[in-house]
XYZ file of C-alpha atoms in Angstrom:
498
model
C 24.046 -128.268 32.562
C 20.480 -130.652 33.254
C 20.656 -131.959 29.388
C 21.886 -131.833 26.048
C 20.946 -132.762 22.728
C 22.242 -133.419 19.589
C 20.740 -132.648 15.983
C 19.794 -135.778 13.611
C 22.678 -134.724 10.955
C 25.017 -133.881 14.107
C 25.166 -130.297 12.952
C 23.719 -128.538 15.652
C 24.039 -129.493 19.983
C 21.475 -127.744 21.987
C 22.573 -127.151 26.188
C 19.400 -127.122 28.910
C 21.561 -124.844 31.775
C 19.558 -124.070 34.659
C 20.192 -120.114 35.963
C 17.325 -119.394 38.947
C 14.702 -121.671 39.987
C 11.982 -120.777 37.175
C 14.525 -119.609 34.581
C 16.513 -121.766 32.364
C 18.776 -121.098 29.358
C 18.538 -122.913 26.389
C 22.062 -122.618 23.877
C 22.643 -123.676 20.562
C 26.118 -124.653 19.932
C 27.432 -124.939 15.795
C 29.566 -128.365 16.342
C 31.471 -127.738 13.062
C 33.434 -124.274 15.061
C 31.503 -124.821 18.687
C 30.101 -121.352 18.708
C 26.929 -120.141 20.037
C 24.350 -119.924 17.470
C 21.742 -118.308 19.420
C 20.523 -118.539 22.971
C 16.710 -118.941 24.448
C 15.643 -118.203 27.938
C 12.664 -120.316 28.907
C 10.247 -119.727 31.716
C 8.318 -122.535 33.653
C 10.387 -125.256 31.939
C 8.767 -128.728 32.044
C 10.596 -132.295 31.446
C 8.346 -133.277 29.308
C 8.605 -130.407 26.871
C 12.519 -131.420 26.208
C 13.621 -130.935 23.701
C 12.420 -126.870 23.895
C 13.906 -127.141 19.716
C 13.095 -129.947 17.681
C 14.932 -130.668 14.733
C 14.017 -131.714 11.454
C 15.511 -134.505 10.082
C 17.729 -132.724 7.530
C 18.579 -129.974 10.039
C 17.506 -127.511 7.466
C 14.620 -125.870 9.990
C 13.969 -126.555 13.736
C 10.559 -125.709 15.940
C 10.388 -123.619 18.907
C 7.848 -123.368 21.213
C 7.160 -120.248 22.901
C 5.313 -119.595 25.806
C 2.411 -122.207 25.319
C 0.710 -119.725 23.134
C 2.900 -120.352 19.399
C 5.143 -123.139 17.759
C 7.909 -120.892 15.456
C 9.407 -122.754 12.268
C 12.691 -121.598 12.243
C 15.875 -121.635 8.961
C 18.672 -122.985 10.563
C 21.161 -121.189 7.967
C 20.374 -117.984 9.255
C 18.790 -118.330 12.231
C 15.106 -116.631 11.356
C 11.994 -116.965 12.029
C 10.016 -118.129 8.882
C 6.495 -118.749 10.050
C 4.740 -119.464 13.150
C 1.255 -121.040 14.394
C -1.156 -119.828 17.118
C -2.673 -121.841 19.993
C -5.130 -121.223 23.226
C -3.201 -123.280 25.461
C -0.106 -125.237 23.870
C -0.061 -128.755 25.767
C 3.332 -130.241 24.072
C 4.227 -130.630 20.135
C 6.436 -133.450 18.392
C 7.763 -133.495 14.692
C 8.239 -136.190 12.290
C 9.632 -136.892 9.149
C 8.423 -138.632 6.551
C 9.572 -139.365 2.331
C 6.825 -136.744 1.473
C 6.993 -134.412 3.977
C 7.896 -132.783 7.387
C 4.945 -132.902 10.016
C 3.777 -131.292 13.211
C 1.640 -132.569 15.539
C 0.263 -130.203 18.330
C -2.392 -130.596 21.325
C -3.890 -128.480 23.156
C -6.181 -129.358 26.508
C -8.714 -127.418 27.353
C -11.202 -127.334 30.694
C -14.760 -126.766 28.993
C -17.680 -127.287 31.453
C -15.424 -128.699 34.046
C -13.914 -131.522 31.636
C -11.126 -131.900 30.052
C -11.435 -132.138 26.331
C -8.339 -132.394 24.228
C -7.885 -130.974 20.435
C -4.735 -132.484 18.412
C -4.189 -130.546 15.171
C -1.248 -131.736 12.306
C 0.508 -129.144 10.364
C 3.257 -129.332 7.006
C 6.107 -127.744 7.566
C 5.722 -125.899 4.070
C 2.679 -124.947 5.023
C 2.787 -124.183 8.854
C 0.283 -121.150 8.827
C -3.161 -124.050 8.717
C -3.297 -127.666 10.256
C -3.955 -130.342 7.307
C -5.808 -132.294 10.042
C -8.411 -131.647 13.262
C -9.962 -133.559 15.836
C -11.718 -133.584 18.976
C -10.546 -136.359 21.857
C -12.857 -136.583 24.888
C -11.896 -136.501 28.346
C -8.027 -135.963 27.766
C -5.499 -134.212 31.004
C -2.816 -135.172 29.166
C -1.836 -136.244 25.210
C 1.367 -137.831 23.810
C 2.367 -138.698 20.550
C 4.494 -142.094 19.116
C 5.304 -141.286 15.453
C 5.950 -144.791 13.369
C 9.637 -144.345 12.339
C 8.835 -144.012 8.892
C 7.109 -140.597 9.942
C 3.358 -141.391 8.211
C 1.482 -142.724 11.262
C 1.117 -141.742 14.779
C -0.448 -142.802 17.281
C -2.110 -140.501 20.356
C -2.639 -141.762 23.718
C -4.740 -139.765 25.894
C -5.194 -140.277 29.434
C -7.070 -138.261 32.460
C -6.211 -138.197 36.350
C -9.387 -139.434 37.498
C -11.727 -142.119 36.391
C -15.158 -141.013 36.651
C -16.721 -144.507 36.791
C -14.290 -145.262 40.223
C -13.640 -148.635 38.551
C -9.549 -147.520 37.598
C -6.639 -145.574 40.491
C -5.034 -144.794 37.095
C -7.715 -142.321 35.497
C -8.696 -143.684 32.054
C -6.867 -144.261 28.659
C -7.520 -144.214 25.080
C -5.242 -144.515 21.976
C -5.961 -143.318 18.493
C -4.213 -143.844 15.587
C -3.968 -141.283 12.639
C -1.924 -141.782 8.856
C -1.130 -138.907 7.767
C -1.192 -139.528 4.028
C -4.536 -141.079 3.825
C -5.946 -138.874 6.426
C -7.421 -141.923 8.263
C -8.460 -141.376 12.353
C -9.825 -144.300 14.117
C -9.605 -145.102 17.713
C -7.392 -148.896 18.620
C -9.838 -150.972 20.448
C -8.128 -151.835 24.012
C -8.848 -154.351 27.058
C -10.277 -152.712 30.044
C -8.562 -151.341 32.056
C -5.217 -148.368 31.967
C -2.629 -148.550 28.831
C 0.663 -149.615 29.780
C 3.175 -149.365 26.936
C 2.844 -149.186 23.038
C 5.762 -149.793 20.797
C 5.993 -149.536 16.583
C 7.856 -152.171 14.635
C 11.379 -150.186 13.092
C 9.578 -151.271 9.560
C 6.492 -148.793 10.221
C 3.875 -152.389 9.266
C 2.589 -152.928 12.903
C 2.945 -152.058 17.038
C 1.816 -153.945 19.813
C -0.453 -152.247 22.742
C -0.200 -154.057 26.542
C -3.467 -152.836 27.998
C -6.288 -154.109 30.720
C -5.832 -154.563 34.136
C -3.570 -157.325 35.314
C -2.505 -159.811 33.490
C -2.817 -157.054 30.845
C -3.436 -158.206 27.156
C -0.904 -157.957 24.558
C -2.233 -157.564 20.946
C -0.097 -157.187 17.747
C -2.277 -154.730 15.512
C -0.852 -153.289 11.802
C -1.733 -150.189 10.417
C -5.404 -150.122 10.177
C -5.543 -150.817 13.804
C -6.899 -154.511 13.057
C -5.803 -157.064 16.046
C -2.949 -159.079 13.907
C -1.869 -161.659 16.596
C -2.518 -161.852 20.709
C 0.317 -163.036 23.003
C -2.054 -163.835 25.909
C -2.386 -162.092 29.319
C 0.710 -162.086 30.904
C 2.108 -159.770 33.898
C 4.416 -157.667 31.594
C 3.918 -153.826 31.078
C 7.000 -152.930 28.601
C 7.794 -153.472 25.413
C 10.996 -153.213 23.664
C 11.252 -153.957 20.017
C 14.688 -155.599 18.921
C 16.527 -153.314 16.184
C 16.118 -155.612 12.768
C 12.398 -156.154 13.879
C 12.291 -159.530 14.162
C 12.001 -160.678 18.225
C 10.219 -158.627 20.582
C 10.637 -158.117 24.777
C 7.402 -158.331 26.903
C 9.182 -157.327 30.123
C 7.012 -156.982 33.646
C 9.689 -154.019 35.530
C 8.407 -151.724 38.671
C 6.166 -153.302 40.884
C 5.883 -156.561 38.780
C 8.087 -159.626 39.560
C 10.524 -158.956 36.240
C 9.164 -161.707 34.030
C 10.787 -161.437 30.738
C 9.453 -163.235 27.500
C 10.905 -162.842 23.843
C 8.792 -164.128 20.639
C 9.601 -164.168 17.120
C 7.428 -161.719 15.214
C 8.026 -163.388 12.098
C 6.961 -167.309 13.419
C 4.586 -165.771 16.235
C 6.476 -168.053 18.498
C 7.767 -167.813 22.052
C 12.213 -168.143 22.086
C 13.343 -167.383 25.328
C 12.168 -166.167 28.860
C 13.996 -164.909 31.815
C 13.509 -162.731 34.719
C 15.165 -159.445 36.619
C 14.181 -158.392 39.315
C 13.853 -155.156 40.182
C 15.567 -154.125 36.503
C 14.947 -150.521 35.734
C 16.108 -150.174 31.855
C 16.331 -152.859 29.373
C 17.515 -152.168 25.908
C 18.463 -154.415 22.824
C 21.599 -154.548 21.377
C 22.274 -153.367 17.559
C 22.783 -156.861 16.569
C 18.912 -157.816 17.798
C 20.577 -160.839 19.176
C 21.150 -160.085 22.685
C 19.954 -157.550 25.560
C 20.713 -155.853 28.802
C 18.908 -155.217 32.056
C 20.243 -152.723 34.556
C 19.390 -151.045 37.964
C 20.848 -147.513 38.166
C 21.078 -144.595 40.482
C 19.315 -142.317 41.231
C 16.103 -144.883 40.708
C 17.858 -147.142 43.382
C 20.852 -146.742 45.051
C 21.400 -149.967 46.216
C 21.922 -153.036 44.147
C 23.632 -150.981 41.155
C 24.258 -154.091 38.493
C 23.380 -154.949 34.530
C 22.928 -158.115 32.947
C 22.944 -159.271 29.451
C 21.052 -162.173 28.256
C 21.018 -163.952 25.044
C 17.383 -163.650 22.829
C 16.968 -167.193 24.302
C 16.793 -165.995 27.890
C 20.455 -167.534 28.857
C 22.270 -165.277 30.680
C 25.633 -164.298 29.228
C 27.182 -162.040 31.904
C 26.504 -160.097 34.989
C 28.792 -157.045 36.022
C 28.151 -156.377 40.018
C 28.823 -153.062 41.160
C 27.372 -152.800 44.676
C 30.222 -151.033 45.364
C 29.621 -147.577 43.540
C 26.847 -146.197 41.670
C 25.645 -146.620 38.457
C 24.222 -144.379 36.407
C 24.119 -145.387 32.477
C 24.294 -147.980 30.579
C 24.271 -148.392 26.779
C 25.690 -150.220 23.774
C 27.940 -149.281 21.255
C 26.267 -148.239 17.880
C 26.595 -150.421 14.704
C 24.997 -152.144 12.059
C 24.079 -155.826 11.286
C 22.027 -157.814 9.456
C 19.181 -159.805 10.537
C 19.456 -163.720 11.137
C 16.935 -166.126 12.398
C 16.836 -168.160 15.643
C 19.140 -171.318 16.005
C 17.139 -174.077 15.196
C 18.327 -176.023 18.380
C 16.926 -173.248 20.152
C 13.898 -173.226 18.669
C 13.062 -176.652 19.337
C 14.599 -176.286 22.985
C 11.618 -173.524 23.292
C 8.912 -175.942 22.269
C 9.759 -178.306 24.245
C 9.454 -176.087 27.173
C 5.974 -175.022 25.697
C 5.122 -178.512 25.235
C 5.957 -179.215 28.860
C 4.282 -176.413 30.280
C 1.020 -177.090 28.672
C 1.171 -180.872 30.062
C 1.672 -179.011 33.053
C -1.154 -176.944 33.020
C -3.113 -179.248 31.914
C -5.858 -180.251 34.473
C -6.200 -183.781 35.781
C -8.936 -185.971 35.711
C -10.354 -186.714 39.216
C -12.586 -189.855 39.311
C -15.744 -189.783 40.586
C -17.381 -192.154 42.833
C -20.247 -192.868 41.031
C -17.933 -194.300 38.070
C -16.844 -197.668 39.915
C -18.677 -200.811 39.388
C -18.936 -201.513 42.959
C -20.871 -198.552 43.905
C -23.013 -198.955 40.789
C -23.738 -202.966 41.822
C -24.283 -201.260 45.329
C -26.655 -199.092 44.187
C -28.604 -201.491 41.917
C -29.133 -203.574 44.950
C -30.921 -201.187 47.177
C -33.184 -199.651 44.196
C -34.255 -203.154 43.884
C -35.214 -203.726 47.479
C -36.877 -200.477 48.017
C -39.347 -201.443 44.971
C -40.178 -204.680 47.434
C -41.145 -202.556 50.979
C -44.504 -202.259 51.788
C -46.270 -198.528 52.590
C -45.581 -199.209 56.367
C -41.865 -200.142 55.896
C -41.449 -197.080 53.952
C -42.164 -194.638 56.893
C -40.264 -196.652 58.900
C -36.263 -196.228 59.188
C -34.524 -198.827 57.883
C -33.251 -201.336 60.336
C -28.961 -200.628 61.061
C -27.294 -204.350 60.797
C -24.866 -205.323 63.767
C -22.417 -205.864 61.555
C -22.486 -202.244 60.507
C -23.147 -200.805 63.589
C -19.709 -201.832 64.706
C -17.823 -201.376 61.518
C -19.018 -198.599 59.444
C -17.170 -200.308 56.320
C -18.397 -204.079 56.905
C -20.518 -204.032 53.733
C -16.807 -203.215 51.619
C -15.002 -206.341 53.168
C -14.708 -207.505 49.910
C -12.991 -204.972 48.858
C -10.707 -205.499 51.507
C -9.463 -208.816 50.199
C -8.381 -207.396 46.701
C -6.604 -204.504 48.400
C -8.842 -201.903 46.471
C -11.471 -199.369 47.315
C -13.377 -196.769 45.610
C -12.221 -193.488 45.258
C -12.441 -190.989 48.364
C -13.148 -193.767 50.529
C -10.447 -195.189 52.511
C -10.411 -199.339 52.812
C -11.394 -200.622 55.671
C -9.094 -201.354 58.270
C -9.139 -203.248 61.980
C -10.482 -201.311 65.313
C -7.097 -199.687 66.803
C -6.314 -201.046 70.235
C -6.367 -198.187 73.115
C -2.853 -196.941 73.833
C -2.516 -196.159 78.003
C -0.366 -193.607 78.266
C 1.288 -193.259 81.622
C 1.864 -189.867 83.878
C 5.233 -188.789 83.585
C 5.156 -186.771 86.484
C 3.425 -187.455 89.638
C 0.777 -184.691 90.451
C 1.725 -183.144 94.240
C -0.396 -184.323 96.953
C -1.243 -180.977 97.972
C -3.076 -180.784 94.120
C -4.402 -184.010 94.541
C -5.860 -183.799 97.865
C -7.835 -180.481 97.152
C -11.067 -179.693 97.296
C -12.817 -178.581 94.269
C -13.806 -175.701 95.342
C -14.485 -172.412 93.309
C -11.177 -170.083 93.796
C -10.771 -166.653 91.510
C -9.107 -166.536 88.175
C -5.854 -164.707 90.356
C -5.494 -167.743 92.901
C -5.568 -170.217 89.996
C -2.969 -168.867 88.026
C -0.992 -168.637 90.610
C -1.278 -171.726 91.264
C -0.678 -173.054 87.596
C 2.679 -171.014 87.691
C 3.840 -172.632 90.773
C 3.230 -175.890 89.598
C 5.008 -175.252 86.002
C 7.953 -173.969 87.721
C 8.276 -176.869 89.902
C 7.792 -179.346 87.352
C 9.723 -177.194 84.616
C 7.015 -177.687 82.030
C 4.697 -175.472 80.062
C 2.346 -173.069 81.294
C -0.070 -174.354 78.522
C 0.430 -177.784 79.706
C -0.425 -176.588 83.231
C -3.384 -175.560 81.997
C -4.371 -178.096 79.951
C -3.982 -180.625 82.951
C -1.200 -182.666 83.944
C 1.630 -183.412 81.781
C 1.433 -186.541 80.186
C -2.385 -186.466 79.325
C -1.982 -185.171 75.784
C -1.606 -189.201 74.637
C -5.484 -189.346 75.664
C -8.584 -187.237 76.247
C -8.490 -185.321 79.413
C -11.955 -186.675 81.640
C -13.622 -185.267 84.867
C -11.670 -187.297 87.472
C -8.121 -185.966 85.685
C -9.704 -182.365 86.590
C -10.468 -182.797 89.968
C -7.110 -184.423 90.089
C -5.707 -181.632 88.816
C -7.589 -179.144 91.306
């Protein structure tokens, strides 16, 4: 058994058995007396065509695909065939549900003129013969559909392999948004760059779209695609969408550093932030108040461990299982109601934001030309160059003594009150020499020779005999003596040396 799935009402469990390597089974089990309804065998099986039967939401009628050429609406009371719809080349189907009706959206990709143009088509499910709804999408090698969970808007992102422009490794996205009540089809305007993650609100009013290159931009749109809010560009590409609607999780998992932010949809306002590294799933708890991060096998083998954190980013509890493998992780159903932040933690959260904007904030750097020193300095020599005659002005000005051997004589005022422009260090008394003595005497046999020209070979030769004698470093060796770092090394310290 690969998979299994079970219908919305829970009347129905469907089995994915695997029998050769291009044939799989496909079983429908009654759960009420656990016998087989009917079985499927299914050639050429792709993951992303699970589930092969989608349910409606009442479990009255369920839709097959079959063989990339038809999509069967099938009675689940007697197990027939009711009506069915025709395609070239079937790319993958999803159902919906909505107050007013059941619908089906297909698309189908299509190599015209060596490019890839998609066609997405929307059907009734009492009227599966005709699509309600056509359209053309442009350069599309693969199309997927998010449905809002109140079943009247979807949303269809369409990607290719290949950018033709060479600006993107990741081919290029677009996302469209269609309602299927009012018929409206408009395309959501995006950063540039590949689409990351889109997730709807559970009320059906609004999604948010992390797209652009990185640090992708998050925008908060509602239903007629107009940009509501933006949460800035931040290194995040998932989005998880708390329950009761309220926060929201802008995680950065994969090859990002596991950056985790929360914000309160209804304020617009950043709660909490945490990271996990390395994390693999995160999901929300049914409460909204708290969530999990988790690295399982077979993604990584090593490191197995969840987490669960607070919607303030505190971590509550970490369960380490290097030991074994994990392979699941989720939280047990239920229902709550929705309840605001804690005020404390609210402010807590501002405070941060607060600080981190001080932070940020850039400081001012002085300038030179803002002291009154310089500016009197200044003054003074604009005034003396009005008095120079034509022949002075060719001439170089004459250097004083004074600053000839103190560059900063002319600031020795400055010196007395301790102060000194900015960038300019105050002036300070000529540093005696320092004589540094040889700490080892050089052998007579270097000091007497001649300075003649000998080959590379003979010279390092003789610069490893004398660092093995001395037990010092063959850099030093080179360099000259030891001891002579203190100082420059001069002429008569190399002939030495020879």
């Amino acid at each position: 058994i690969l998979a299994f799935l079970v219908s919305p009402k829970g009347n129905f469990v469907q089995f994915l058995t695997k029998v050769d390597k291009d044939v799989h089974l496909i079983t429908i089990v009654r759960r009420s007396d656990l016998a087989t309804v009917k079985v499927y065998e299914m050639r050429k099986f792709r993951k992303d065509l699970w589930p092969a039967i989608r349910f409606a939401p009442d479990d009255r009628h369920c839709f097959k695909a079959s063989n990339q050429k038809e999509v069967e609406v099938i009675e689940t009371t007697e197990w027939r065939k009711i009506s069915s719809a025709q395609f070239e080349i079937l790319d993958v189907f999803s159902v919906a549900a909505s107050a007013a009706a059941t619908y089906v959206a297909c698309a189908e990709v299509q190599n015209i003129n060596r490019k890839n143009r998609g066609r997405v088509s929307f059907f009734r499910s009492d009227d599966f013969t005709t699509p309600f709804f056509t359209s053309d999408i442009d350069k599309a090698h693969e199309i997927n559909f998010f449905w809002s969970p109140d079943g009247q808007c979807c949303l269809i992102w369409a990607q290719t392999l290949h950018d033709e422009t060479g600006k993107s490794y990741y081919g290029e996205h677009s996302m469209y948004f269609f309602n299927a009540e009012t018929k409206f089809f408009g395309k959501v305007p995006k950063f540039n760059g590949p689409i990351h993650d889109i997730c709807w609100n559970p009320d059906s009013q609004n999604f948010i779209m992390i797209s652009g290159f990185m640090p992708a931009g998050c925008i908060l749109f509602d239903r007629e695609i107009n940009a509501i809010f933006e949460f800035g560009k931040l290194y995040v590409n998932t989005i998880r969408w708390s329950p009761l609607g309220r926060f929201v999780l802008l995680g950065g998992f994969g090859n990002l550093s596991g950056n985790i932010q929360v914000w309160d949809t209804f304020t617009r306002t950043k709660v909490g932030e945490c990271r996990a590294l390395s994390a693999i799933k995160c999901e929300w708890a049914p409460d909204g108040r708290k969530f999990y991060t988790a690295i399982v096998n077979p993604r990584l083998r090593v490191d197995n461990h969840y987490r669960i954190f607070k919607y303030d980013g505190e971590q509550l509890n970490m369960v380490d299982l290097k030991h074994t493998e994990l392979y699941e992780v989720a939280w047990r159903p239920g229902k709550f109601e929705d309840r605001p932040p804690s005020p404390r933690k609210v402010s807590e959260a501002s405070e941060k934001a607060e600080e981190g904007k001080a932070k940020a904030k850039p400081k001012r750097i002085l300038n030179l030309r803002e002291t009154e020193d310089f500016m009197e300095k200044e003054r003074q020599l604009h005034e003396n160059k009005k008095h120079t005659t034509k022949e002075e002005e060719g001439a170089p000005a004459p250097v004083p003594e004074e600053t000839k051997k103190n560059k900063y004589a002319h600031l020795s005022h400055l010196r007395q009150k301790n102060t000194a422009p900015p960038g300019i260090s105050p002036p300070q008394e000529p540093r005696p020499e320092i004589k540094t003595e040889v700490k080892h005497e050089v052998p007579q046999e270097y000091r007497n020779a001649p300075p003649a020209d000998i080959n590379k070979k003979d010279k390092f030769k003789q610069q490893r005999k004398y660092s093995k004698e001395f037990n010092i470093d063959s850099d030093d060796a080179r360099g000259g003596p030891p001891g002579l770092s203190g100082r420059l090394r001069t002429e008569s310290d190399d002939k030495t040396f020879h």
